[in-house]
mmCIF file with all atom_site columns, C-alpha atoms in Angstrom:
data_model
loop_
_atom_site.group_PDB
_atom_site.id
_atom_site.type_symbol
_atom_site.label_atom_id
_atom_site.label_alt_id
_atom_site.label_comp_id
_atom_site.label_asym_id
_atom_site.label_entity_id
_atom_site.label_seq_id
_atom_site.pdbx_PDB_ins_code
_atom_site.Cartn_x
_atom_site.Cartn_y
_atom_site.Cartn_z
_atom_site.occupancy
_atom_site.B_iso_or_equiv
_atom_site.pdbx_formal_charge
_atom_site.auth_seq_id
_atom_site.auth_comp_id
_atom_site.auth_asym_id
_atom_site.auth_atom_id
_atom_site.pdbx_PDB_model_num
ATOM 1   C CA . MET A 1 1   ? -245.912 -170.457 51.150 1.00 0.00 ? 1249 MET A CA 1
ATOM 2   C CA . ALA A 1 2   ? -244.903 -168.196 48.247 1.00 0.00 ? 1250 ALA A CA 1
ATOM 3   C CA . ARG A 1 3   ? -241.245 -168.756 49.076 1.00 0.00 ? 1251 ARG A CA 1
ATOM 4   C CA . TRP A 1 4   ? -241.732 -172.499 49.067 1.00 0.00 ? 1252 TRP A CA 1
ATOM 5   C CA . ARG A 1 5   ? -243.512 -172.528 45.766 1.00 0.00 ? 1253 ARG A CA 1
ATOM 6   C CA . LYS A 1 6   ? -240.884 -170.406 44.203 1.00 0.00 ? 1254 LYS A CA 1
ATOM 7   C CA . LYS A 1 7   ? -238.197 -172.776 45.457 1.00 0.00 ? 1255 LYS A CA 1
ATOM 8   C CA . ALA A 1 8   ? -240.160 -175.747 44.143 1.00 0.00 ? 1256 ALA A CA 1
ATOM 9   C CA . VAL A 1 9   ? -240.549 -174.256 40.702 1.00 0.00 ? 1257 VAL A CA 1
ATOM 10  C CA . THR A 1 10  ? -236.841 -173.504 40.513 1.00 0.00 ? 1258 THR A CA 1
ATOM 11  C CA . THR A 1 11  ? -235.956 -176.965 41.611 1.00 0.00 ? 1259 THR A CA 1
ATOM 12  C CA . ASP A 1 12  ? -238.287 -178.534 39.051 1.00 0.00 ? 1260 ASP A CA 1
ATOM 13  C CA . GLN A 1 13  ? -236.900 -176.347 36.258 1.00 0.00 ? 1261 GLN A CA 1
ATOM 14  C CA . ASN A 1 14  ? -233.304 -177.356 37.089 1.00 0.00 ? 1262 ASN A CA 1
ATOM 15  C CA . ALA A 1 15  ? -234.028 -181.031 37.423 1.00 0.00 ? 1263 ALA A CA 1
ATOM 16  C CA . PRO A 1 16  ? -233.732 -181.767 33.668 1.00 0.00 ? 1264 PRO A CA 1
ATOM 17  C CA . ILE A 1 17  ? -230.453 -179.872 33.562 1.00 0.00 ? 1265 ILE A CA 1
ATOM 18  C CA . GLY A 1 18  ? -229.058 -181.930 36.372 1.00 0.00 ? 1266 GLY A CA 1
ATOM 19  C CA . VAL A 1 19  ? -230.238 -185.145 34.680 1.00 0.00 ? 1267 VAL A CA 1
ATOM 20  C CA . ALA A 1 20  ? -228.447 -184.122 31.371 1.00 0.00 ? 1268 ALA A CA 1
ATOM 21  C CA . THR A 1 21  ? -225.371 -182.958 33.184 1.00 0.00 ? 1269 THR A CA 1
ATOM 22  C CA . GLY A 1 22  ? -225.086 -186.314 35.084 1.00 0.00 ? 1270 GLY A CA 1
ATOM 23  C CA . ALA A 1 23  ? -225.655 -188.301 31.868 1.00 0.00 ? 1271 ALA A CA 1
ATOM 24  C CA . ILE A 1 24  ? -222.919 -186.377 30.050 1.00 0.00 ? 1272 ILE A CA 1
ATOM 25  C CA . LEU A 1 25  ? -220.448 -186.745 32.889 1.00 0.00 ? 1273 LEU A CA 1
ATOM 26  C CA . GLY A 1 26  ? -221.295 -190.396 32.973 1.00 0.00 ? 1274 GLY A CA 1
ATOM 27  C CA . LEU A 1 27  ? -220.461 -190.678 29.321 1.00 0.00 ? 1275 LEU A CA 1
ATOM 28  C CA . VAL A 1 28  ? -217.181 -188.864 29.871 1.00 0.00 ? 1276 VAL A CA 1
ATOM 29  C CA . SER A 1 29  ? -216.343 -191.329 32.625 1.00 0.00 ? 1277 SER A CA 1
ATOM 30  C CA . PHE A 1 30  ? -217.128 -194.284 30.318 1.00 0.00 ? 1278 PHE A CA 1
ATOM 31  C CA . LEU A 1 31  ? -214.971 -192.908 27.516 1.00 0.00 ? 1279 LEU A CA 1
ATOM 32  C CA . LEU A 1 32  ? -212.139 -192.295 29.905 1.00 0.00 ? 1280 LEU A CA 1
ATOM 33  C CA . ALA A 1 33  ? -212.353 -195.859 31.287 1.00 0.00 ? 1281 ALA A CA 1
ATOM 34  C CA . PHE A 1 34  ? -212.499 -197.282 27.717 1.00 0.00 ? 1282 PHE A CA 1
ATOM 35  C CA . THR A 1 35  ? -209.544 -195.273 26.537 1.00 0.00 ? 1283 THR A CA 1
ATOM 36  C CA . PHE A 1 36  ? -207.580 -196.071 29.673 1.00 0.00 ? 1284 PHE A CA 1
ATOM 37  C CA . GLY A 1 37  ? -208.166 -199.795 29.024 1.00 0.00 ? 1285 GLY A CA 1
ATOM 38  C CA . ILE A 1 38  ? -206.777 -199.512 25.480 1.00 0.00 ? 1286 ILE A CA 1
ATOM 39  C CA . ALA A 1 39  ? -203.666 -197.626 26.704 1.00 0.00 ? 1287 ALA A CA 1
ATOM 40  C CA . ALA A 1 40  ? -203.069 -200.076 29.525 1.00 0.00 ? 1288 ALA A CA 1
ATOM 41  C CA . SER A 1 41  ? -203.281 -203.037 27.152 1.00 0.00 ? 1289 SER A CA 1
ATOM 42  C CA . HIS A 1 42  ? -200.760 -201.367 24.804 1.00 0.00 ? 1290 HIS A CA 1
ATOM 43  C CA . TYR A 1 43  ? -198.358 -200.809 27.830 1.00 0.00 ? 1291 TYR A CA 1
ATOM 44  C CA . ASP A 1 44  ? -198.725 -204.372 28.971 1.00 0.00 ? 1292 ASP A CA 1
ATOM 45  C CA . ALA A 1 45  ? -198.057 -205.704 25.366 1.00 0.00 ? 1293 ALA A CA 1
ATOM 46  C CA . ARG A 1 46  ? -194.866 -203.647 25.096 1.00 0.00 ? 1294 ARG A CA 1
ATOM 47  C CA . LYS A 1 47  ? -193.727 -204.871 28.532 1.00 0.00 ? 1295 LYS A CA 1
ATOM 48  C CA . ALA A 1 48  ? -194.338 -208.434 27.579 1.00 0.00 ? 1296 ALA A CA 1
ATOM 49  C CA . THR A 1 49  ? -192.472 -208.056 24.277 1.00 0.00 ? 1297 THR A CA 1
ATOM 50  C CA . VAL A 1 50  ? -189.404 -206.768 26.094 1.00 0.00 ? 1298 VAL A CA 1
ATOM 51  C CA . LEU A 1 51  ? -189.233 -209.962 28.053 1.00 0.00 ? 1299 LEU A CA 1
ATOM 52  C CA . GLU A 1 52  ? -189.964 -211.993 24.979 1.00 0.00 ? 1300 GLU A CA 1
ATOM 53  C CA . GLU A 1 53  ? -187.131 -210.307 22.968 1.00 0.00 ? 1301 GLU A CA 1
ATOM 54  C CA . ALA A 1 54  ? -184.676 -210.950 25.963 1.00 0.00 ? 1302 ALA A CA 1
ATOM 55  C CA . ASN A 1 55  ? -185.616 -214.515 26.045 1.00 0.00 ? 1303 ASN A CA 1
ATOM 56  C CA . ALA A 1 56  ? -185.205 -214.950 22.231 1.00 0.00 ? 1304 ALA A CA 1
ATOM 57  C CA . ILE A 1 57  ? -181.747 -213.289 22.313 1.00 0.00 ? 1305 ILE A CA 1
ATOM 58  C CA . GLY A 1 58  ? -180.747 -215.424 25.283 1.00 0.00 ? 1306 GLY A CA 1
ATOM 59  C CA . THR A 1 59  ? -181.898 -218.665 23.538 1.00 0.00 ? 1307 THR A CA 1
ATOM 60  C CA . ALA A 1 60  ? -180.040 -217.721 20.271 1.00 0.00 ? 1308 ALA A CA 1
ATOM 61  C CA . HIS A 1 61  ? -176.908 -217.038 22.317 1.00 0.00 ? 1309 HIS A CA 1
ATOM 62  C CA . LEU A 1 62  ? -177.086 -220.478 24.001 1.00 0.00 ? 1310 LEU A CA 1
ATOM 63  C CA . ARG A 1 63  ? -177.643 -222.302 20.720 1.00 0.00 ? 1311 ARG A CA 1
ATOM 64  C CA . ALA A 1 64  ? -174.804 -220.452 19.102 1.00 0.00 ? 1312 ALA A CA 1
ATOM 65  C CA . ASP A 1 65  ? -172.449 -222.512 21.288 1.00 0.00 ? 1313 ASP A CA 1
ATOM 66  C CA . PHE A 1 66  ? -172.956 -225.315 18.775 1.00 0.00 ? 1314 PHE A CA 1
ATOM 67  C CA . LEU A 1 67  ? -171.354 -223.357 16.025 1.00 0.00 ? 1315 LEU A CA 1
ATOM 68  C CA . PRO A 1 68  ? -167.702 -223.729 15.077 1.00 0.00 ? 1316 PRO A CA 1
ATOM 69  C CA . GLU A 1 69  ? -165.486 -221.624 17.214 1.00 0.00 ? 1317 GLU A CA 1
ATOM 70  C CA . ALA A 1 70  ? -165.027 -218.697 14.743 1.00 0.00 ? 1318 ALA A CA 1
ATOM 71  C CA . GLN A 1 71  ? -168.706 -218.555 13.952 1.00 0.00 ? 1319 GLN A CA 1
ATOM 72  C CA . LYS A 1 72  ? -169.553 -218.890 17.555 1.00 0.00 ? 1320 LYS A CA 1
ATOM 73  C CA . ALA A 1 73  ? -167.606 -215.765 18.485 1.00 0.00 ? 1321 ALA A CA 1
ATOM 74  C CA . GLU A 1 74  ? -169.001 -213.860 15.547 1.00 0.00 ? 1322 GLU A CA 1
ATOM 75  C CA . ALA A 1 75  ? -172.615 -214.777 16.514 1.00 0.00 ? 1323 ALA A CA 1
ATOM 76  C CA . ALA A 1 76  ? -172.034 -213.851 20.134 1.00 0.00 ? 1324 ALA A CA 1
ATOM 77  C CA . ALA A 1 77  ? -170.534 -210.466 19.130 1.00 0.00 ? 1325 ALA A CA 1
ATOM 78  C CA . LEU A 1 78  ? -173.512 -209.768 16.838 1.00 0.00 ? 1326 LEU A CA 1
ATOM 79  C CA . LEU A 1 79  ? -176.069 -210.649 19.508 1.00 0.00 ? 1327 LEU A CA 1
ATOM 80  C CA . ARG A 1 80  ? -174.312 -208.575 22.178 1.00 0.00 ? 1328 ARG A CA 1
ATOM 81  C CA . ASP A 1 81  ? -174.173 -205.539 19.746 1.00 0.00 ? 1329 ASP A CA 1
ATOM 82  C CA . TYR A 1 82  ? -177.900 -206.169 18.986 1.00 0.00 ? 1330 TYR A CA 1
ATOM 83  C CA . THR A 1 83  ? -178.809 -206.271 22.665 1.00 0.00 ? 1331 THR A CA 1
ATOM 84  C CA . GLN A 1 84  ? -176.765 -203.105 23.414 1.00 0.00 ? 1332 GLN A CA 1
ATOM 85  C CA . LEU A 1 85  ? -178.440 -201.317 20.481 1.00 0.00 ? 1333 LEU A CA 1
ATOM 86  C CA . ARG A 1 86  ? -182.024 -202.175 21.580 1.00 0.00 ? 1334 ARG A CA 1
ATOM 87  C CA . LEU A 1 87  ? -181.287 -201.261 25.230 1.00 0.00 ? 1335 LEU A CA 1
ATOM 88  C CA . SER A 1 88  ? -179.603 -197.998 24.495 1.00 0.00 ? 1336 SER A CA 1
ATOM 89  C CA . ALA A 1 89  ? -182.429 -196.874 22.147 1.00 0.00 ? 1337 ALA A CA 1
ATOM 90  C CA . ALA A 1 90  ? -185.059 -197.661 24.850 1.00 0.00 ? 1338 ALA A CA 1
ATOM 91  C CA . LEU A 1 91  ? -183.190 -195.782 27.719 1.00 0.00 ? 1339 LEU A CA 1
ATOM 92  C CA . ALA A 1 92  ? -182.140 -192.779 25.625 1.00 0.00 ? 1340 ALA A CA 1
ATOM 93  C CA . ARG A 1 93  ? -185.806 -192.030 24.605 1.00 0.00 ? 1341 ARG A CA 1
ATOM 94  C CA . VAL A 1 94  ? -184.777 -191.554 20.973 1.00 0.00 ? 1342 VAL A CA 1
ATOM 95  C CA . ASN A 1 95  ? -186.860 -189.428 18.515 1.00 0.00 ? 1343 ASN A CA 1
ATOM 96  C CA . ARG A 1 96  ? -188.488 -190.847 15.416 1.00 0.00 ? 1344 ARG A CA 1
ATOM 97  C CA . GLN A 1 97  ? -185.475 -190.256 13.188 1.00 0.00 ? 1345 GLN A CA 1
ATOM 98  C CA . GLU A 1 98  ? -183.150 -191.911 15.622 1.00 0.00 ? 1346 GLU A CA 1
ATOM 99  C CA . TYR A 1 99  ? -185.663 -194.764 16.091 1.00 0.00 ? 1347 TYR A CA 1
ATOM 100 C CA . ASP A 1 100 ? -185.696 -195.383 12.287 1.00 0.00 ? 1348 ASP A CA 1
ATOM 101 C CA . GLU A 1 101 ? -181.904 -195.554 12.369 1.00 0.00 ? 1349 GLU A CA 1
ATOM 102 C CA . VAL A 1 102 ? -182.040 -198.156 15.254 1.00 0.00 ? 1350 VAL A CA 1
ATOM 103 C CA . VAL A 1 103 ? -184.492 -200.176 13.160 1.00 0.00 ? 1351 VAL A CA 1
ATOM 104 C CA . ARG A 1 104 ? -182.096 -200.039 10.169 1.00 0.00 ? 1352 ARG A CA 1
ATOM 105 C CA . ARG A 1 105 ? -179.193 -201.107 12.187 1.00 0.00 ? 1353 ARG A CA 1
ATOM 106 C CA . SER A 1 106 ? -181.171 -203.813 13.908 1.00 0.00 ? 1354 SER A CA 1
ATOM 107 C CA . GLU A 1 107 ? -182.211 -205.283 10.565 1.00 0.00 ? 1355 GLU A CA 1
ATOM 108 C CA . GLU A 1 108 ? -178.641 -205.087 9.409  1.00 0.00 ? 1356 GLU A CA 1
ATOM 109 C CA . ILE A 1 109 ? -177.553 -207.236 12.309 1.00 0.00 ? 1357 ILE A CA 1
ATOM 110 C CA . HIS A 1 110 ? -180.475 -209.632 11.478 1.00 0.00 ? 1358 HIS A CA 1
ATOM 111 C CA . GLY A 1 111 ? -179.108 -210.002 8.063  1.00 0.00 ? 1359 GLY A CA 1
ATOM 112 C CA . LYS A 1 112 ? -175.640 -210.926 9.263  1.00 0.00 ? 1360 LYS A CA 1
ATOM 113 C CA . LEU A 1 113 ? -176.984 -213.390 11.841 1.00 0.00 ? 1361 LEU A CA 1
ATOM 114 C CA . TRP A 1 114 ? -179.218 -214.989 9.276  1.00 0.00 ? 1362 TRP A CA 1
ATOM 115 C CA . ARG A 1 115 ? -176.488 -215.537 6.752  1.00 0.00 ? 1363 ARG A CA 1
ATOM 116 C CA . LEU A 1 116 ? -174.307 -216.951 9.383  1.00 0.00 ? 1364 LEU A CA 1
ATOM 117 C CA . VAL A 1 117 ? -176.695 -219.521 10.624 1.00 0.00 ? 1365 VAL A CA 1
ATOM 118 C CA . VAL A 1 118 ? -178.008 -220.534 7.223  1.00 0.00 ? 1366 VAL A CA 1
ATOM 119 C CA . SER A 1 119 ? -174.475 -220.898 6.017  1.00 0.00 ? 1367 SER A CA 1
ATOM 120 C CA . ASN A 1 120 ? -173.837 -223.257 8.880  1.00 0.00 ? 1368 ASN A CA 1
ATOM 121 C CA . ALA A 1 121 ? -177.095 -225.114 8.280  1.00 0.00 ? 1369 ALA A CA 1
ATOM 122 C CA . ALA A 1 122 ? -176.245 -225.585 4.586  1.00 0.00 ? 1370 ALA A CA 1
ATOM 123 C CA . THR A 1 123 ? -172.748 -226.951 5.494  1.00 0.00 ? 1371 THR A CA 1
ATOM 124 C CA . ASP A 1 124 ? -173.871 -229.113 8.372  1.00 0.00 ? 1372 ASP A CA 1
ATOM 125 C CA . PRO A 1 125 ? -177.698 -229.836 8.077  1.00 0.00 ? 1373 PRO A CA 1
ATOM 126 C CA . THR A 1 126 ? -178.352 -231.326 11.521 1.00 0.00 ? 1374 THR A CA 1
ATOM 127 C CA . PRO A 1 127 ? -181.299 -230.859 14.016 1.00 0.00 ? 1375 PRO A CA 1
ATOM 128 C CA . VAL A 1 128 ? -179.023 -228.676 16.127 1.00 0.00 ? 1376 VAL A CA 1
ATOM 129 C CA . SER A 1 129 ? -178.445 -226.226 13.215 1.00 0.00 ? 1377 SER A CA 1
ATOM 130 C CA . ALA A 1 130 ? -182.166 -226.214 12.540 1.00 0.00 ? 1378 ALA A CA 1
ATOM 131 C CA . LEU A 1 131 ? -182.766 -225.128 16.197 1.00 0.00 ? 1379 LEU A CA 1
ATOM 132 C CA . LEU A 1 132 ? -180.204 -222.324 15.746 1.00 0.00 ? 1380 LEU A CA 1
ATOM 133 C CA . VAL A 1 133 ? -182.025 -221.175 12.613 1.00 0.00 ? 1381 VAL A CA 1
ATOM 134 C CA . SER A 1 134 ? -185.281 -221.163 14.521 1.00 0.00 ? 1382 SER A CA 1
ATOM 135 C CA . ALA A 1 135 ? -183.774 -219.201 17.385 1.00 0.00 ? 1383 ALA A CA 1
ATOM 136 C CA . VAL A 1 136 ? -182.551 -216.425 15.129 1.00 0.00 ? 1384 VAL A CA 1
ATOM 137 C CA . ASN A 1 137 ? -185.781 -216.409 13.380 1.00 0.00 ? 1385 ASN A CA 1
ATOM 138 C CA . ASP A 1 138 ? -187.538 -215.861 16.708 1.00 0.00 ? 1386 ASP A CA 1
ATOM 139 C CA . VAL A 1 139 ? -185.270 -212.804 17.271 1.00 0.00 ? 1387 VAL A CA 1
ATOM 140 C CA . ILE A 1 140 ? -186.283 -211.337 14.030 1.00 0.00 ? 1388 ILE A CA 1
ATOM 141 C CA . ASP A 1 141 ? -190.018 -212.003 14.624 1.00 0.00 ? 1389 ASP A CA 1
ATOM 142 C CA . VAL A 1 142 ? -189.840 -210.351 18.028 1.00 0.00 ? 1390 VAL A CA 1
ATOM 143 C CA . HIS A 1 143 ? -188.285 -207.341 16.449 1.00 0.00 ? 1391 HIS A CA 1
ATOM 144 C CA . SER A 1 144 ? -191.289 -206.983 14.114 1.00 0.00 ? 1392 SER A CA 1
ATOM 145 C CA . LYS A 1 145 ? -193.519 -207.400 17.124 1.00 0.00 ? 1393 LYS A CA 1
ATOM 146 C CA . ARG A 1 146 ? -191.802 -204.579 18.945 1.00 0.00 ? 1394 ARG A CA 1
ATOM 147 C CA . ILE A 1 147 ? -192.176 -202.251 16.063 1.00 0.00 ? 1395 ILE A CA 1
ATOM 148 C CA . THR A 1 148 ? -195.863 -203.066 15.839 1.00 0.00 ? 1396 THR A CA 1
ATOM 149 C CA . HIS A 1 149 ? -196.462 -202.496 19.523 1.00 0.00 ? 1397 HIS A CA 1
ATOM 150 C CA . GLY A 1 150 ? -194.163 -199.419 19.775 1.00 0.00 ? 1398 GLY A CA 1
ATOM 151 C CA . VAL A 1 151 ? -195.158 -197.568 16.549 1.00 0.00 ? 1399 VAL A CA 1
ATOM 152 C CA . HIS A 1 152 ? -198.444 -198.740 15.087 1.00 0.00 ? 1400 HIS A CA 1
ATOM 153 C CA . ASN A 1 153 ? -200.538 -199.870 18.175 1.00 0.00 ? 1401 ASN A CA 1
ATOM 154 C CA . ARG A 1 154 ? -201.676 -196.505 19.377 1.00 0.00 ? 1402 ARG A CA 1
ATOM 155 C CA . ILE A 1 155 ? -205.002 -195.045 20.432 1.00 0.00 ? 1403 ILE A CA 1
ATOM 156 C CA . PRO A 1 156 ? -206.679 -193.737 17.199 1.00 0.00 ? 1404 PRO A CA 1
ATOM 157 C CA . MET A 1 157 ? -206.947 -190.031 16.724 1.00 0.00 ? 1405 MET A CA 1
ATOM 158 C CA . ALA A 1 158 ? -210.740 -190.342 16.274 1.00 0.00 ? 1406 ALA A CA 1
ATOM 159 C CA . ILE A 1 159 ? -211.056 -191.681 19.858 1.00 0.00 ? 1407 ILE A CA 1
ATOM 160 C CA . TRP A 1 160 ? -208.866 -188.782 21.172 1.00 0.00 ? 1408 TRP A CA 1
ATOM 161 C CA . LEU A 1 161 ? -210.989 -186.178 19.422 1.00 0.00 ? 1409 LEU A CA 1
ATOM 162 C CA . GLY A 1 162 ? -214.204 -187.781 20.723 1.00 0.00 ? 1410 GLY A CA 1
ATOM 163 C CA . LEU A 1 163 ? -212.870 -187.891 24.211 1.00 0.00 ? 1411 LEU A CA 1
ATOM 164 C CA . TYR A 1 164 ? -211.733 -184.269 24.128 1.00 0.00 ? 1412 TYR A CA 1
ATOM 165 C CA . ALA A 1 165 ? -215.059 -183.109 22.685 1.00 0.00 ? 1413 ALA A CA 1
ATOM 166 C CA . VAL A 1 166 ? -217.246 -185.020 25.110 1.00 0.00 ? 1414 VAL A CA 1
ATOM 167 C CA . SER A 1 167 ? -215.025 -183.825 28.085 1.00 0.00 ? 1415 SER A CA 1
ATOM 168 C CA . CYS A 1 168 ? -215.433 -180.190 27.029 1.00 0.00 ? 1416 CYS A CA 1
ATOM 169 C CA . VAL A 1 169 ? -219.183 -180.673 26.777 1.00 0.00 ? 1417 VAL A CA 1
ATOM 170 C CA . GLY A 1 170 ? -219.278 -182.310 30.213 1.00 0.00 ? 1418 GLY A CA 1
ATOM 171 C CA . ILE A 1 171 ? -217.243 -179.531 31.863 1.00 0.00 ? 1419 ILE A CA 1
ATOM 172 C CA . ALA A 1 172 ? -219.405 -176.868 30.201 1.00 0.00 ? 1420 ALA A CA 1
ATOM 173 C CA . SER A 1 173 ? -222.594 -178.693 31.388 1.00 0.00 ? 1421 SER A CA 1
ATOM 174 C CA . ALA A 1 174 ? -221.346 -178.873 34.910 1.00 0.00 ? 1422 ALA A CA 1
ATOM 175 C CA . ALA A 1 175 ? -220.353 -175.197 34.890 1.00 0.00 ? 1423 ALA A CA 1
ATOM 176 C CA . TYR A 1 176 ? -223.855 -174.318 33.639 1.00 0.00 ? 1424 TYR A CA 1
ATOM 177 C CA . ARG A 1 177 ? -225.537 -176.467 36.117 1.00 0.00 ? 1425 ARG A CA 1
ATOM 178 C CA . ILE A 1 178 ? -223.494 -174.851 38.994 1.00 0.00 ? 1426 ILE A CA 1
ATOM 179 C CA . SER A 1 179 ? -224.420 -171.437 37.608 1.00 0.00 ? 1427 SER A CA 1
ATOM 180 C CA . GLN A 1 180 ? -228.169 -172.234 37.780 1.00 0.00 ? 1428 GLN A CA 1
ATOM 181 C CA . SER A 1 181 ? -228.052 -173.436 41.395 1.00 0.00 ? 1429 SER A CA 1
ATOM 182 C CA . ALA A 1 182 ? -228.627 -171.367 44.476 1.00 0.00 ? 1430 ALA A CA 1
ATOM 183 C CA . ASN A 1 183 ? -224.945 -171.388 45.230 1.00 0.00 ? 1431 ASN A CA 1
ATOM 184 C CA . LYS A 1 184 ? -223.375 -169.728 42.231 1.00 0.00 ? 1432 LYS A CA 1
ATOM 185 C CA . ARG A 1 185 ? -219.784 -170.457 43.212 1.00 0.00 ? 1433 ARG A CA 1
ATOM 186 C CA . SER A 1 186 ? -218.257 -173.888 43.752 1.00 0.00 ? 1434 SER A CA 1
ATOM 187 C CA . ASP A 1 187 ? -214.716 -175.241 44.278 1.00 0.00 ? 1435 ASP A CA 1
ATOM 188 C CA . MET A 1 188 ? -215.681 -178.558 42.746 1.00 0.00 ? 1436 MET A CA 1
ATOM 189 C CA . LEU A 1 189 ? -215.618 -177.413 39.066 1.00 0.00 ? 1437 LEU A CA 1
ATOM 190 C CA . PRO A 1 190 ? -211.848 -176.774 39.118 1.00 0.00 ? 1438 PRO A CA 1
ATOM 191 C CA . ALA A 1 191 ? -211.366 -180.071 40.911 1.00 0.00 ? 1439 ALA A CA 1
ATOM 192 C CA . LEU A 1 192 ? -213.455 -181.915 38.304 1.00 0.00 ? 1440 LEU A CA 1
ATOM 193 C CA . THR A 1 193 ? -211.557 -180.220 35.441 1.00 0.00 ? 1441 THR A CA 1
ATOM 194 C CA . PHE A 1 194 ? -208.278 -181.138 37.027 1.00 0.00 ? 1442 PHE A CA 1
ATOM 195 C CA . ALA A 1 195 ? -209.301 -184.716 37.546 1.00 0.00 ? 1443 ALA A CA 1
ATOM 196 C CA . PHE A 1 196 ? -210.374 -185.170 33.875 1.00 0.00 ? 1444 PHE A CA 1
ATOM 197 C CA . ALA A 1 197 ? -207.150 -183.604 32.589 1.00 0.00 ? 1445 ALA A CA 1
ATOM 198 C CA . ALA A 1 198 ? -205.012 -185.716 34.938 1.00 0.00 ? 1446 ALA A CA 1
ATOM 199 C CA . VAL A 1 199 ? -206.570 -188.992 33.743 1.00 0.00 ? 1447 VAL A CA 1
ATOM 200 C CA . MET A 1 200 ? -206.247 -188.030 30.040 1.00 0.00 ? 1448 MET A CA 1
ATOM 201 C CA . THR A 1 201 ? -202.609 -187.100 30.730 1.00 0.00 ? 1449 THR A CA 1
ATOM 202 C CA . LEU A 1 202 ? -202.042 -190.493 32.254 1.00 0.00 ? 1450 LEU A CA 1
ATOM 203 C CA . ILE A 1 203 ? -203.700 -192.251 29.325 1.00 0.00 ? 1451 ILE A CA 1
ATOM 204 C CA . ALA A 1 204 ? -201.428 -190.347 26.873 1.00 0.00 ? 1452 ALA A CA 1
ATOM 205 C CA . ASP A 1 205 ? -198.464 -191.326 28.860 1.00 0.00 ? 1453 ASP A CA 1
ATOM 206 C CA . LEU A 1 206 ? -199.430 -195.015 28.939 1.00 0.00 ? 1454 LEU A CA 1
ATOM 207 C CA . ASP A 1 207 ? -199.979 -194.942 25.225 1.00 0.00 ? 1455 ASP A CA 1
ATOM 208 C CA . ASP A 1 208 ? -196.532 -193.337 24.386 1.00 0.00 ? 1456 ASP A CA 1
ATOM 209 C CA . PRO A 1 209 ? -193.599 -195.754 24.428 1.00 0.00 ? 1457 PRO A CA 1
ATOM 210 C CA . ARG A 1 210 ? -190.861 -193.061 24.038 1.00 0.00 ? 1458 ARG A CA 1
ATOM 211 C CA . HIS A 1 211 ? -191.891 -190.145 26.195 1.00 0.00 ? 1459 HIS A CA 1
ATOM 212 C CA . GLY A 1 212 ? -193.382 -189.427 29.580 1.00 0.00 ? 1460 GLY A CA 1
ATOM 213 C CA . PHE A 1 213 ? -192.837 -191.058 32.960 1.00 0.00 ? 1461 PHE A CA 1
ATOM 214 C CA . LEU A 1 214 ? -194.408 -194.539 32.511 1.00 0.00 ? 1462 LEU A CA 1
ATOM 215 C CA . LEU A 1 215 ? -191.821 -196.130 30.262 1.00 0.00 ? 1463 LEU A CA 1
ATOM 216 C CA . ASN A 1 216 ? -191.418 -199.847 30.077 1.00 0.00 ? 1464 ASN A CA 1
ATOM 217 C CA . ASP A 1 217 ? -188.884 -201.504 32.273 1.00 0.00 ? 1465 ASP A CA 1
ATOM 218 C CA . GLN A 1 218 ? -185.844 -202.764 30.365 1.00 0.00 ? 1466 GLN A CA 1
ATOM 219 C CA . ALA A 1 219 ? -184.576 -205.028 33.064 1.00 0.00 ? 1467 ALA A CA 1
ATOM 220 C CA . PRO A 1 220 ? -184.815 -208.241 31.010 1.00 0.00 ? 1468 PRO A CA 1
ATOM 221 C CA . LEU A 1 221 ? -182.504 -206.751 28.291 1.00 0.00 ? 1469 LEU A CA 1
ATOM 222 C CA . GLN A 1 222 ? -180.170 -205.296 30.872 1.00 0.00 ? 1470 GLN A CA 1
ATOM 223 C CA . ALA A 1 223 ? -179.907 -208.734 32.486 1.00 0.00 ? 1471 ALA A CA 1
ATOM 224 C CA . THR A 1 224 ? -179.150 -210.324 29.102 1.00 0.00 ? 1472 THR A CA 1
ATOM 225 C CA . LEU A 1 225 ? -176.466 -207.711 28.370 1.00 0.00 ? 1473 LEU A CA 1
ATOM 226 C CA . THR A 1 226 ? -174.904 -208.622 31.713 1.00 0.00 ? 1474 THR A CA 1
ATOM 227 C CA . ILE A 1 227 ? -174.722 -212.290 30.748 1.00 0.00 ? 1475 ILE A CA 1
ATOM 228 C CA . PHE A 1 228 ? -172.901 -211.281 27.528 1.00 0.00 ? 1476 PHE A CA 1
ATOM 229 C CA . ASP A 1 229 ? -170.399 -209.161 29.447 1.00 0.00 ? 1477 ASP A CA 1
ATOM 230 C CA . ALA A 1 230 ? -169.814 -211.897 32.011 1.00 0.00 ? 1478 ALA A CA 1
ATOM 231 C CA . GLY A 1 231 ? -169.001 -214.325 29.208 1.00 0.00 ? 1479 GLY A CA 1
ATOM 232 C CA . ASN A 1 232 ? -166.292 -212.082 27.768 1.00 0.00 ? 1480 ASN A CA 1
#
């Protein structure tokens, strides 16, 4: 009877600790799911923008066929160089300084393309020339969208700090709960720590467009470049 009462008292005393630990770990799981959702949405947006940019370049290339022969060749060369530039930067995993240089060169090509189509529209103001101006404008707009998704749309640092802090509290609570139990050793604590760390690493990988393993597929731009090369 004495042993049973001692065990009952110990269990009752540990019950609040177990409830608090479960609540904290549940909060960690919620924050992980919330942050993962943000990172996944950023990844999907970048992926969609690659396809959108490839389509915009392809449309501009097709509509450039209506230009006079000399301007047509110049526009095709500019669009090919632009596609190659964007594709090389994505596949080479450039650093921030190199990325800024890619942006500068991209905007330089934008300027040349824009002056070309505006000059043609001013000389021959037809619905076809207006469509070409619109196509080049779409290329420029998608460029701005890719910069927004690739540089500015990131998980805020405040969320990262909150996630790290709550995760540390959760792991510490779990360790304390295990130390208060009858079995003072458990292989589950390292597994729990590894699981949280793995998920946070995956989130960081999803949210980073230039590093890690989960990089966006550049197949649409590669297909567009293949079309340019086939036409030469």
